[in-house]
Amino acid sequence: MSDITDAARAILAFNDRGGYTVPTDALYPFQWNWDSAFVSMGFATFNIDRAYQELERLIEGQWDDGMLPHIVFHVPSDTYFPGPDVWNTHHRHHKKPTTSGITQPPVFGMALRYIYEIALTEGREDVLARTRLLFHAALRSHRWWMKVRDPEKRGLVAILHPWESGSDNSPAWDEALARVSTITKTEICRQDTKHVSAAMRPHHADYQRFIHLVEVYRECKWDPVKQWSAAPFKVADVQMTAILARATADLIWIASHLNLLDEINELSTIHRILLDGLRGRWRNNLRGFVSLDLISGKDIQKPTQAYFIPLIAIELDTYQHEAVQDEIERWCNGMIVGVPSTAPFSSDFESKRYWRGPVWAVINWLIVDGLCKNHLAELAAIIEGNTINAIERAGFREYFDPITGEGLGGNSFSWTAAAYLVLRHRLNNQ
Ligand code: 2M8
């Protein structure tokens, strides 16, 4: 084992708060949904029990209606805003801990398959009951997605808040977010800019709109039907839909192993619906997949990493293979490390500002996975190698400047450590 692999494991240990992992100390002091799913896969490369535990702690926050919240507030902390008082969601699920009121990308199902497969190769038959329990939690959340976030049956699931996407201040949301009021009743006490430079974080007006949205949904008492009608921000997101579709395929794989026939049928229907929805979002002229603004009815054409995420779920046609390869190469041209989260030739590109240009290791991990699935192994290997090099050069930072390779945002970041462990594990097992 290399020193750097050791260091990655040490970060997960350092950020462990008793069976769950915070994304990083102070800046993000709670359990985040998709961070934990990625982290559980990192753990699976060296500690299967801890990997399971990460997901088990996450479902402690699952709502009665199946939603898996984006933050679980296991213990209080005053180093993050907005905390549980701003969300005020306690009536939506009958047990502790308190949670936020929105969700995040459902990487959970992908993670569960990943760790279950490793457990099986290690001959760990004893994980069956744990797998079954987590499988049913995931299934309930997928039902929630289909019912609550695709009520108009487009085959695409919608986000009602940019934080749900995980790509908080992506240029993809600019136009839709501009329609949201900046007026808030809640005092905005940002903590993030005490930990990292404001130049790397979303703008103040973004935060005003983020909090305004929370207030609108809080006034709906977090009732999903009321929220759908009241939402001033509503986007059918291809990145979210692709992750849900892929996670659904992974749950089908688990259900087959567990011999759950009804569940296989149910999930197969969901899978078909989502793949049909995604296929309709491909745009030849843009060489990628685009989200749909459900309020304006318009395509969101801003070139962001979401263009390529559907590859994790879909088998592309031959002409699409070439198009995607050329487009990704164009985005990476002249960069020390790709893939930038916004195309560098776009007027929205900012190499250091959060989701407006920087490279994110977990996004590269998804892109690598999608390229491999689509027989673009050479390009996948280049991106994988660059990601590993960026981390080895700049450390386990939250994200990286694609032009300089500089590490930015939070330090000792859990999902960057997890990405390193998983990408290295894959390379070592090739
Ligand atoms: C960032 O999002 C949180 C809100 O959820 C924030 O900025 O306060 C995003 O990068 C998100 O994708 C990530 O899950 C979270 C924790 O790492 O931080």
Short mmCIF file of C-alpha atoms and ligand atoms in Angstrom, two decimals:
data_model
loop_
_atom_site.label_atom_id
_atom_site.label_comp_id
_atom_site.label_asym_id
_atom_site.label_seq_id
_atom_site.Cartn_x
_atom_site.Cartn_y
_atom_site.Cartn_z
CA MET A 1 0.00 0.00 0.00
CA SER A 2 1.37 3.44 -0.94
CA ASP A 3 1.78 6.35 1.48
CA ILE A 4 -0.89 8.24 -0.42
CA THR A 5 -3.41 5.43 -0.09
CA ASP A 6 -2.56 5.46 3.60
CA ALA A 7 -3.18 9.19 3.70
CA ALA A 8 -6.57 8.78 1.98
CA ARG A 9 -7.61 6.21 4.57
CA ALA A 10 -6.39 8.50 7.34
CA ILE A 11 -8.64 11.32 6.05
CA LEU A 12 -11.68 9.07 6.22
CA ALA A 13 -10.68 8.13 9.77
CA PHE A 14 -10.14 11.79 10.71
CA ASN A 15 -13.55 12.81 9.35
CA ASP A 16 -15.32 9.85 11.01
CA ARG A 17 -17.78 11.09 13.63
CA GLY A 18 -18.92 7.69 14.86
CA GLY A 19 -20.09 5.59 11.93
CA TYR A 20 -20.68 8.51 9.58
CA THR A 21 -18.20 10.77 7.84
CA VAL A 22 -18.36 14.55 7.55
CA PRO A 23 -17.27 15.90 4.14
CA THR A 24 -14.57 17.95 5.88
CA ASP A 25 -13.99 19.33 9.34
CA ALA A 26 -15.74 22.65 10.26
CA LEU A 27 -16.89 23.75 6.75
CA TYR A 28 -19.31 20.78 6.52
CA PRO A 29 -19.86 19.37 10.04
CA PHE A 30 -22.79 17.01 9.31
CA GLN A 31 -23.53 13.95 7.18
CA TRP A 32 -24.21 14.80 3.53
CA ASN A 33 -26.16 12.39 1.34
CA TRP A 34 -24.14 11.89 -1.86
CA ASP A 35 -20.83 12.56 -0.11
CA SER A 36 -21.55 9.62 2.18
CA ALA A 37 -22.51 7.35 -0.70
CA PHE A 38 -19.17 8.07 -2.39
CA VAL A 39 -17.35 7.73 0.93
CA SER A 40 -18.90 4.32 1.58
CA MET A 41 -17.33 3.09 -1.66
CA GLY A 42 -13.97 4.45 -0.52
CA PHE A 43 -14.36 2.54 2.74
CA ALA A 44 -15.34 -0.62 0.83
CA THR A 45 -11.82 -0.77 -0.65
CA PHE A 46 -10.44 -1.59 2.81
CA ASN A 47 -13.21 -1.97 5.42
CA ILE A 48 -16.54 -3.49 4.36
CA ASP A 49 -18.24 -3.13 7.75
CA ARG A 50 -17.46 0.57 7.92
CA ALA A 51 -18.75 0.96 4.36
CA TYR A 52 -22.11 -0.53 5.33
CA GLN A 53 -22.23 1.56 8.47
CA GLU A 54 -21.89 4.79 6.45
CA LEU A 55 -25.10 3.98 4.56
CA GLU A 56 -26.85 2.72 7.68
CA ARG A 57 -26.21 6.03 9.43
CA LEU A 58 -27.51 7.91 6.39
CA ILE A 59 -30.86 6.12 6.38
CA GLU A 60 -31.37 7.12 10.01
CA GLY A 61 -32.47 10.40 8.45
CA GLN A 62 -34.84 8.90 5.85
CA TRP A 63 -38.27 10.52 5.87
CA ASP A 64 -41.51 8.59 6.28
CA ASP A 65 -42.33 9.21 2.61
CA GLY A 66 -39.01 7.70 1.47
CA MET A 67 -36.99 10.86 0.80
CA LEU A 68 -33.32 10.65 1.74
CA PRO A 69 -32.46 14.16 2.93
CA HIS A 70 -29.39 15.98 1.74
CA ILE A 71 -28.06 16.64 5.26
CA VAL A 72 -28.50 14.59 8.43
CA PHE A 73 -27.79 16.73 11.51
CA HIS A 74 -26.62 13.95 13.83
CA VAL A 75 -25.10 16.35 16.37
CA PRO A 76 -25.33 20.15 16.67
CA SER A 77 -22.66 22.43 15.24
CA ASP A 78 -22.54 26.19 14.75
CA THR A 79 -19.91 26.15 11.99
CA TYR A 80 -22.44 25.71 9.15
CA PHE A 81 -25.37 27.74 7.85
CA PRO A 82 -28.25 26.92 7.40
CA GLY A 83 -28.67 24.60 10.39
CA PRO A 84 -31.74 22.62 11.55
CA ASP A 85 -33.66 25.67 12.84
CA VAL A 86 -33.79 27.21 9.39
CA TRP A 87 -35.05 23.97 7.81
CA ASN A 88 -37.59 23.11 10.51
CA THR A 89 -38.51 19.67 9.13
CA HIS A 90 -38.97 17.59 12.27
CA HIS A 91 -42.62 16.69 11.49
CA ARG A 92 -41.63 14.91 8.26
CA HIS A 93 -40.11 11.91 9.92
CA HIS A 94 -40.95 10.35 13.20
CA LYS A 95 -37.49 9.71 14.65
CA LYS A 96 -34.36 11.66 15.38
CA PRO A 97 -31.99 12.97 13.97
CA THR A 98 -33.15 16.21 12.40
CA THR A 99 -32.46 16.76 8.72
CA SER A 100 -32.60 19.31 5.93
CA GLY A 101 -35.76 19.37 3.77
CA ILE A 102 -34.36 18.64 0.32
CA THR A 103 -32.49 15.73 -1.21
CA GLN A 104 -29.32 15.08 -3.25
CA PRO A 105 -28.23 12.80 -6.12
CA PRO A 106 -29.19 9.16 -5.33
CA VAL A 107 -25.70 7.67 -5.55
CA PHE A 108 -26.84 5.45 -2.66
CA GLY A 109 -27.98 2.55 -4.91
CA MET A 110 -24.71 2.64 -6.85
CA ALA A 111 -22.78 2.56 -3.60
CA LEU A 112 -24.79 -0.33 -2.21
CA ARG A 113 -24.06 -2.49 -5.25
CA TYR A 114 -20.38 -1.54 -5.17
CA ILE A 115 -19.90 -2.51 -1.54
CA TYR A 116 -22.08 -5.62 -1.81
CA GLU A 117 -20.02 -6.86 -4.77
CA ILE A 118 -16.78 -6.40 -2.84
CA ALA A 119 -18.33 -8.12 0.19
CA LEU A 120 -19.28 -11.08 -2.01
CA THR A 121 -15.76 -11.37 -3.44
CA GLU A 122 -14.49 -11.39 0.14
CA GLY A 123 -16.88 -14.27 0.90
CA ARG A 124 -18.87 -12.14 3.36
CA GLU A 125 -22.22 -13.95 3.27
CA ASP A 126 -23.01 -12.35 6.65
CA VAL A 127 -23.79 -9.00 4.97
CA LEU A 128 -27.02 -10.31 3.45
CA ALA A 129 -29.42 -8.92 6.08
CA ARG A 130 -27.67 -5.54 6.05
CA THR A 131 -27.82 -5.45 2.26
CA ARG A 132 -31.51 -6.31 2.25
CA LEU A 133 -32.35 -3.55 4.70
CA LEU A 134 -30.39 -0.94 2.76
CA PHE A 135 -31.85 -2.19 -0.53
CA HIS A 136 -35.39 -1.57 0.75
CA ALA A 137 -34.45 1.91 1.97
CA ALA A 138 -33.06 2.67 -1.49
CA LEU A 139 -36.15 1.27 -3.20
CA ARG A 140 -38.39 3.48 -1.06
CA SER A 141 -36.32 6.49 -2.05
CA HIS A 142 -36.52 5.59 -5.77
CA ARG A 143 -40.31 5.33 -5.47
CA TRP A 144 -40.28 8.75 -3.84
CA TRP A 145 -38.29 10.19 -6.74
CA MET A 146 -40.67 8.84 -9.37
CA LYS A 147 -43.84 9.84 -7.57
CA VAL A 148 -42.84 13.20 -6.17
CA ARG A 149 -40.29 14.51 -8.65
CA ASP A 150 -41.77 13.27 -11.91
CA PRO A 151 -45.49 13.70 -11.28
CA GLU A 152 -46.05 14.80 -14.89
CA LYS A 153 -44.38 11.62 -16.16
CA ARG A 154 -41.61 12.90 -18.41
CA GLY A 155 -39.14 10.20 -17.49
CA LEU A 156 -36.96 12.93 -15.95
CA VAL A 157 -36.74 13.82 -12.27
CA ALA A 158 -36.75 17.43 -11.17
CA ILE A 159 -34.84 19.44 -8.61
CA LEU A 160 -36.60 22.21 -6.70
CA HIS A 161 -33.40 23.69 -5.25
CA PRO A 162 -29.89 24.03 -6.74
CA TRP A 163 -28.46 22.43 -3.58
CA GLU A 164 -30.29 19.24 -4.55
CA SER A 165 -28.19 18.95 -7.70
CA GLY A 166 -24.97 18.96 -5.69
CA SER A 167 -23.65 21.48 -8.26
CA ASP A 168 -24.93 24.40 -6.23
CA ASN A 169 -23.92 27.47 -8.24
CA SER A 170 -23.50 25.83 -11.66
CA PRO A 171 -24.14 28.19 -14.59
CA ALA A 172 -26.82 25.67 -15.57
CA TRP A 173 -29.07 27.19 -12.89
CA ASP A 174 -28.36 30.89 -13.58
CA GLU A 175 -31.41 31.69 -15.66
CA ALA A 176 -33.84 29.64 -13.58
CA LEU A 177 -32.42 30.98 -10.32
CA ALA A 178 -32.57 34.60 -11.51
CA ARG A 179 -36.39 34.33 -11.34
CA VAL A 180 -36.21 33.55 -7.63
CA SER A 181 -36.60 36.46 -5.23
CA THR A 182 -33.62 37.59 -3.13
CA ILE A 183 -35.92 38.60 -0.26
CA THR A 184 -35.57 36.47 2.86
CA LYS A 185 -37.10 36.54 6.32
CA THR A 186 -34.21 34.52 7.72
CA GLU A 187 -31.05 36.38 8.55
CA ILE A 188 -28.28 34.99 6.36
CA CYS A 189 -25.32 34.17 8.59
CA ARG A 190 -22.89 32.55 6.19
CA GLN A 191 -20.21 30.45 7.81
CA ASP A 192 -18.62 29.05 4.64
CA THR A 193 -16.67 32.22 3.88
CA LYS A 194 -15.08 32.04 7.35
CA HIS A 195 -13.46 28.76 6.32
CA VAL A 196 -12.57 29.40 2.66
CA SER A 197 -12.09 32.48 0.48
CA ALA A 198 -15.30 34.15 -0.72
CA ALA A 199 -13.78 34.22 -4.22
CA MET A 200 -14.17 30.42 -4.41
CA ARG A 201 -17.74 30.29 -3.08
CA PRO A 202 -21.20 31.16 -4.41
CA HIS A 203 -22.12 34.87 -4.38
CA HIS A 204 -24.26 36.50 -1.67
CA ALA A 205 -27.21 36.87 -4.08
CA ASP A 206 -27.03 33.09 -4.71
CA TYR A 207 -27.35 32.50 -0.97
CA GLN A 208 -30.31 34.90 -0.72
CA ARG A 209 -32.09 32.89 -3.40
CA PHE A 210 -31.08 29.56 -1.85
CA ILE A 211 -32.60 30.66 1.47
CA HIS A 212 -35.66 32.17 -0.18
CA LEU A 213 -36.36 28.74 -1.72
CA VAL A 214 -35.97 27.06 1.67
CA GLU A 215 -38.53 29.51 3.09
CA VAL A 216 -41.04 28.82 0.30
CA TYR A 217 -40.85 25.07 0.94
CA ARG A 218 -40.84 25.48 4.70
CA GLU A 219 -44.09 27.42 4.34
CA CYS A 220 -45.46 24.40 2.43
CA LYS A 221 -44.57 22.43 5.57
CA TRP A 222 -42.36 20.33 3.29
CA ASP A 223 -45.43 18.71 1.75
CA PRO A 224 -44.12 17.51 -1.66
CA VAL A 225 -47.35 18.15 -3.58
CA LYS A 226 -47.63 21.71 -2.27
CA GLN A 227 -43.94 22.27 -2.99
CA TRP A 228 -44.34 21.13 -6.59
CA SER A 229 -47.08 23.74 -7.15
CA ALA A 230 -45.33 26.52 -5.26
CA ALA A 231 -41.79 25.97 -6.60
CA PRO A 232 -40.28 29.07 -8.21
CA PHE A 233 -37.34 26.90 -9.35
CA LYS A 234 -38.05 23.59 -11.07
CA VAL A 235 -35.59 21.88 -13.38
CA ALA A 236 -35.73 18.37 -14.86
CA ASP A 237 -32.06 17.59 -14.35
CA VAL A 238 -30.19 15.15 -16.60
CA GLN A 239 -27.42 14.59 -14.07
CA MET A 240 -29.92 13.64 -11.37
CA THR A 241 -31.95 11.48 -13.75
CA ALA A 242 -28.84 9.68 -14.98
CA ILE A 243 -27.67 8.91 -11.45
CA LEU A 244 -31.15 7.68 -10.57
CA ALA A 245 -31.27 5.49 -13.70
CA ARG A 246 -27.85 4.02 -13.01
CA ALA A 247 -28.68 3.45 -9.35
CA THR A 248 -31.89 1.75 -10.46
CA ALA A 249 -29.90 -0.63 -12.68
CA ASP A 250 -27.64 -1.35 -9.71
CA LEU A 251 -30.64 -2.08 -7.49
CA ILE A 252 -31.96 -4.48 -10.15
CA TRP A 253 -28.61 -6.29 -9.97
CA ILE A 254 -28.90 -6.56 -6.19
CA ALA A 255 -32.55 -7.65 -6.40
CA SER A 256 -31.53 -10.44 -8.77
CA HIS A 257 -28.95 -11.63 -6.26
CA LEU A 258 -31.50 -11.48 -3.48
CA ASN A 259 -34.11 -13.16 -5.68
CA LEU A 260 -36.67 -10.38 -5.20
CA LEU A 261 -38.81 -10.89 -8.28
CA ASP A 262 -41.52 -8.26 -7.72
CA GLU A 263 -38.86 -5.68 -6.99
CA ILE A 264 -36.98 -6.59 -10.18
CA ASN A 265 -40.15 -5.94 -12.20
CA GLU A 266 -40.91 -2.69 -10.46
CA LEU A 267 -37.37 -1.39 -10.83
CA SER A 268 -37.17 -2.51 -14.47
CA THR A 269 -40.20 -0.37 -15.28
CA ILE A 270 -38.62 2.64 -13.57
CA HIS A 271 -35.37 2.00 -15.42
CA ARG A 272 -37.06 1.91 -18.82
CA ILE A 273 -38.96 5.12 -18.13
CA LEU A 274 -35.79 6.97 -17.07
CA LEU A 275 -33.72 5.76 -20.03
CA ASP A 276 -36.43 6.90 -22.44
CA GLY A 277 -36.54 10.28 -20.73
CA LEU A 278 -32.75 10.66 -20.90
CA ARG A 279 -32.47 9.66 -24.54
CA GLY A 280 -34.75 12.54 -25.47
CA ARG A 281 -32.35 15.05 -23.88
CA TRP A 282 -29.43 14.46 -26.28
CA ARG A 283 -28.60 17.46 -28.48
CA ASN A 284 -26.50 16.78 -31.58
CA ASN A 285 -25.35 20.37 -32.00
CA LEU A 286 -24.11 20.54 -28.39
CA ARG A 287 -22.67 17.01 -28.29
CA GLY A 288 -24.20 16.36 -24.89
CA PHE A 289 -27.38 15.96 -22.84
CA VAL A 290 -29.31 19.00 -21.61
CA SER A 291 -31.64 19.63 -18.67
CA LEU A 292 -35.09 21.15 -19.05
CA ASP A 293 -36.29 24.26 -17.22
CA LEU A 294 -39.83 23.26 -16.29
CA ILE A 295 -40.92 26.84 -15.65
CA SER A 296 -39.77 28.42 -18.93
CA GLY A 297 -40.15 25.15 -20.86
CA LYS A 298 -36.70 25.75 -22.40
CA ASP A 299 -33.59 23.59 -22.74
CA ILE A 300 -30.72 24.55 -20.44
CA GLN A 301 -27.85 24.70 -22.90
CA LYS A 302 -25.08 25.93 -20.59
CA PRO A 303 -22.11 23.60 -21.10
CA THR A 304 -21.51 21.92 -17.75
CA GLN A 305 -20.32 18.47 -16.68
CA ALA A 306 -23.98 17.36 -16.63
CA TYR A 307 -23.69 17.04 -20.46
CA PHE A 308 -21.70 13.82 -19.98
CA ILE A 309 -23.13 12.25 -16.82
CA PRO A 310 -25.87 10.27 -18.68
CA LEU A 311 -23.09 7.99 -19.96
CA ILE A 312 -23.17 6.21 -16.60
CA ALA A 313 -26.70 5.03 -17.43
CA ILE A 314 -27.00 4.94 -21.23
CA GLU A 315 -25.36 3.02 -24.04
CA LEU A 316 -24.65 5.68 -26.67
CA ASP A 317 -25.04 5.16 -30.41
CA THR A 318 -21.84 5.08 -32.48
CA TYR A 319 -22.15 8.67 -33.75
CA GLN A 320 -22.69 9.84 -30.15
CA HIS A 321 -19.49 8.10 -29.00
CA GLU A 322 -17.37 10.18 -31.34
CA ALA A 323 -19.23 13.36 -30.53
CA VAL A 324 -18.82 12.93 -26.76
CA GLN A 325 -15.16 12.03 -27.08
CA ASP A 326 -14.44 15.11 -29.24
CA GLU A 327 -16.39 17.37 -26.90
CA ILE A 328 -14.66 16.17 -23.73
CA GLU A 329 -11.26 16.51 -25.44
CA ARG A 330 -12.18 20.06 -26.49
CA TRP A 331 -13.04 20.96 -22.87
CA CYS A 332 -9.76 19.48 -21.59
CA ASN A 333 -7.59 21.10 -24.24
CA GLY A 334 -4.94 23.31 -22.56
CA MET A 335 -6.02 22.29 -19.04
CA ILE A 336 -3.55 20.83 -16.55
CA VAL A 337 -6.40 18.70 -15.26
CA GLY A 338 -9.83 18.06 -16.79
CA VAL A 339 -12.78 17.67 -16.90
CA PRO A 340 -13.76 21.24 -15.94
CA SER A 341 -17.25 21.54 -14.45
CA THR A 342 -18.01 24.32 -16.95
CA ALA A 343 -16.53 24.42 -20.46
CA PRO A 344 -13.48 26.74 -20.46
CA PHE A 345 -14.62 28.45 -23.68
CA SER A 346 -17.90 29.48 -22.01
CA SER A 347 -18.26 33.08 -20.81
CA ASP A 348 -19.49 31.64 -17.47
CA PHE A 349 -16.25 29.75 -16.82
CA GLU A 350 -14.42 30.68 -13.59
CA SER A 351 -11.52 28.36 -12.83
CA LYS A 352 -11.68 28.78 -9.05
CA ARG A 353 -15.33 29.38 -8.23
CA TYR A 354 -16.93 26.21 -6.93
CA TRP A 355 -19.19 24.58 -9.56
CA ARG A 356 -18.42 27.12 -12.31
CA GLY A 357 -15.23 25.58 -13.69
CA PRO A 358 -13.18 23.64 -11.13
CA VAL A 359 -12.56 19.91 -11.47
CA TRP A 360 -14.23 17.63 -8.92
CA ALA A 361 -12.75 14.19 -8.33
CA VAL A 362 -16.13 12.52 -7.82
CA ILE A 363 -17.46 13.98 -11.06
CA ASN A 364 -14.41 12.66 -12.89
CA TRP A 365 -15.05 9.29 -11.27
CA LEU A 366 -18.60 9.30 -12.73
CA ILE A 367 -17.34 10.45 -16.14
CA VAL A 368 -14.65 7.74 -16.15
CA ASP A 369 -17.27 5.17 -15.25
CA GLY A 370 -19.57 6.38 -18.04
CA LEU A 371 -16.77 6.39 -20.63
CA CYS A 372 -15.80 2.82 -19.67
CA LYS A 373 -19.40 1.71 -19.96
CA ASN A 374 -19.42 3.25 -23.43
CA HIS A 375 -16.20 1.62 -24.66
CA LEU A 376 -14.19 4.85 -24.55
CA ALA A 377 -11.54 3.26 -22.36
CA GLU A 378 -8.59 5.28 -23.64
CA LEU A 379 -10.12 8.62 -22.78
CA ALA A 380 -11.33 7.17 -19.47
CA ALA A 381 -7.77 6.12 -18.61
CA ILE A 382 -6.44 9.62 -19.36
CA ILE A 383 -9.02 11.30 -17.12
CA GLU A 384 -8.48 8.71 -14.40
CA GLY A 385 -4.70 9.22 -14.52
CA ASN A 386 -5.05 13.01 -14.46
CA THR A 387 -7.39 12.87 -11.49
CA ILE A 388 -5.02 10.66 -9.51
CA ASN A 389 -2.07 12.93 -10.43
CA ALA A 390 -3.98 16.08 -9.45
CA ILE A 391 -4.69 14.62 -6.01
CA GLU A 392 -1.12 13.36 -5.56
CA ARG A 393 0.22 16.81 -6.52
CA ALA A 394 -2.21 19.10 -4.71
CA GLY A 395 -3.59 16.95 -1.89
CA PHE A 396 -7.08 15.81 -0.94
CA ARG A 397 -8.71 19.16 -1.59
CA GLU A 398 -12.40 19.78 -2.22
CA TYR A 399 -11.74 20.55 -5.92
CA PHE A 400 -9.03 21.69 -8.35
CA ASP A 401 -8.33 24.62 -10.66
CA PRO A 402 -8.23 23.03 -14.13
CA ILE A 403 -5.82 25.65 -15.50
CA THR A 404 -3.18 25.49 -12.75
CA GLY A 405 -3.99 22.19 -11.04
CA GLU A 406 -4.08 24.06 -7.70
CA GLY A 407 -6.12 22.40 -4.92
CA LEU A 408 -8.97 24.62 -3.65
CA GLY A 409 -11.86 24.81 -1.18
CA GLY A 410 -11.88 22.60 1.91
CA ASN A 411 -8.86 20.54 3.02
CA SER A 412 -8.68 16.83 3.83
CA PHE A 413 -11.89 16.27 1.92
CA SER A 414 -13.63 12.93 2.35
CA TRP A 415 -15.01 12.39 -1.13
CA THR A 416 -11.70 13.29 -2.74
CA ALA A 417 -10.06 10.65 -0.52
CA ALA A 418 -12.79 8.17 -1.49
CA ALA A 419 -12.36 8.94 -5.21
CA TYR A 420 -8.63 8.34 -4.86
CA LEU A 421 -9.16 5.00 -3.12
CA VAL A 422 -11.71 3.77 -5.66
CA LEU A 423 -9.79 4.90 -8.76
CA ARG A 424 -6.56 3.37 -7.40
CA HIS A 425 -8.40 0.19 -6.41
CA ARG A 426 -9.74 -0.12 -9.94
CA LEU A 427 -6.28 0.45 -11.47
CA ASN A 428 -4.70 -2.11 -9.14
CA ASN A 429 -7.33 -4.70 -10.06
CA GLN A 430 -7.10 -4.23 -13.84
C1 2M8 B 1 -21.66 21.65 -1.35
O1 2M8 B 1 -22.99 21.98 -1.00
C2 2M8 B 1 -23.37 22.49 0.29
C3 2M8 B 1 -24.89 22.50 0.33
O2 2M8 B 1 -25.36 21.19 0.22
C4 2M8 B 1 -22.84 23.88 0.57
O3 2M8 B 1 -22.16 24.49 -0.28
O4 2M8 B 1 -23.09 24.37 1.66
C5 2M8 B 1 -21.70 20.95 -2.71
O5 2M8 B 1 -20.41 20.82 -3.25
C6 2M8 B 1 -22.38 19.58 -2.57
O6 2M8 B 1 -22.32 18.89 -3.78
C7 2M8 B 1 -21.72 18.76 -1.46
O7 2M8 B 1 -22.47 17.59 -1.26
C8 2M8 B 1 -21.61 19.54 -0.15
C9 2M8 B 1 -20.77 18.81 0.89
O8 2M8 B 1 -19.52 18.41 0.34
O9 2M8 B 1 -21.02 20.83 -0.37
#
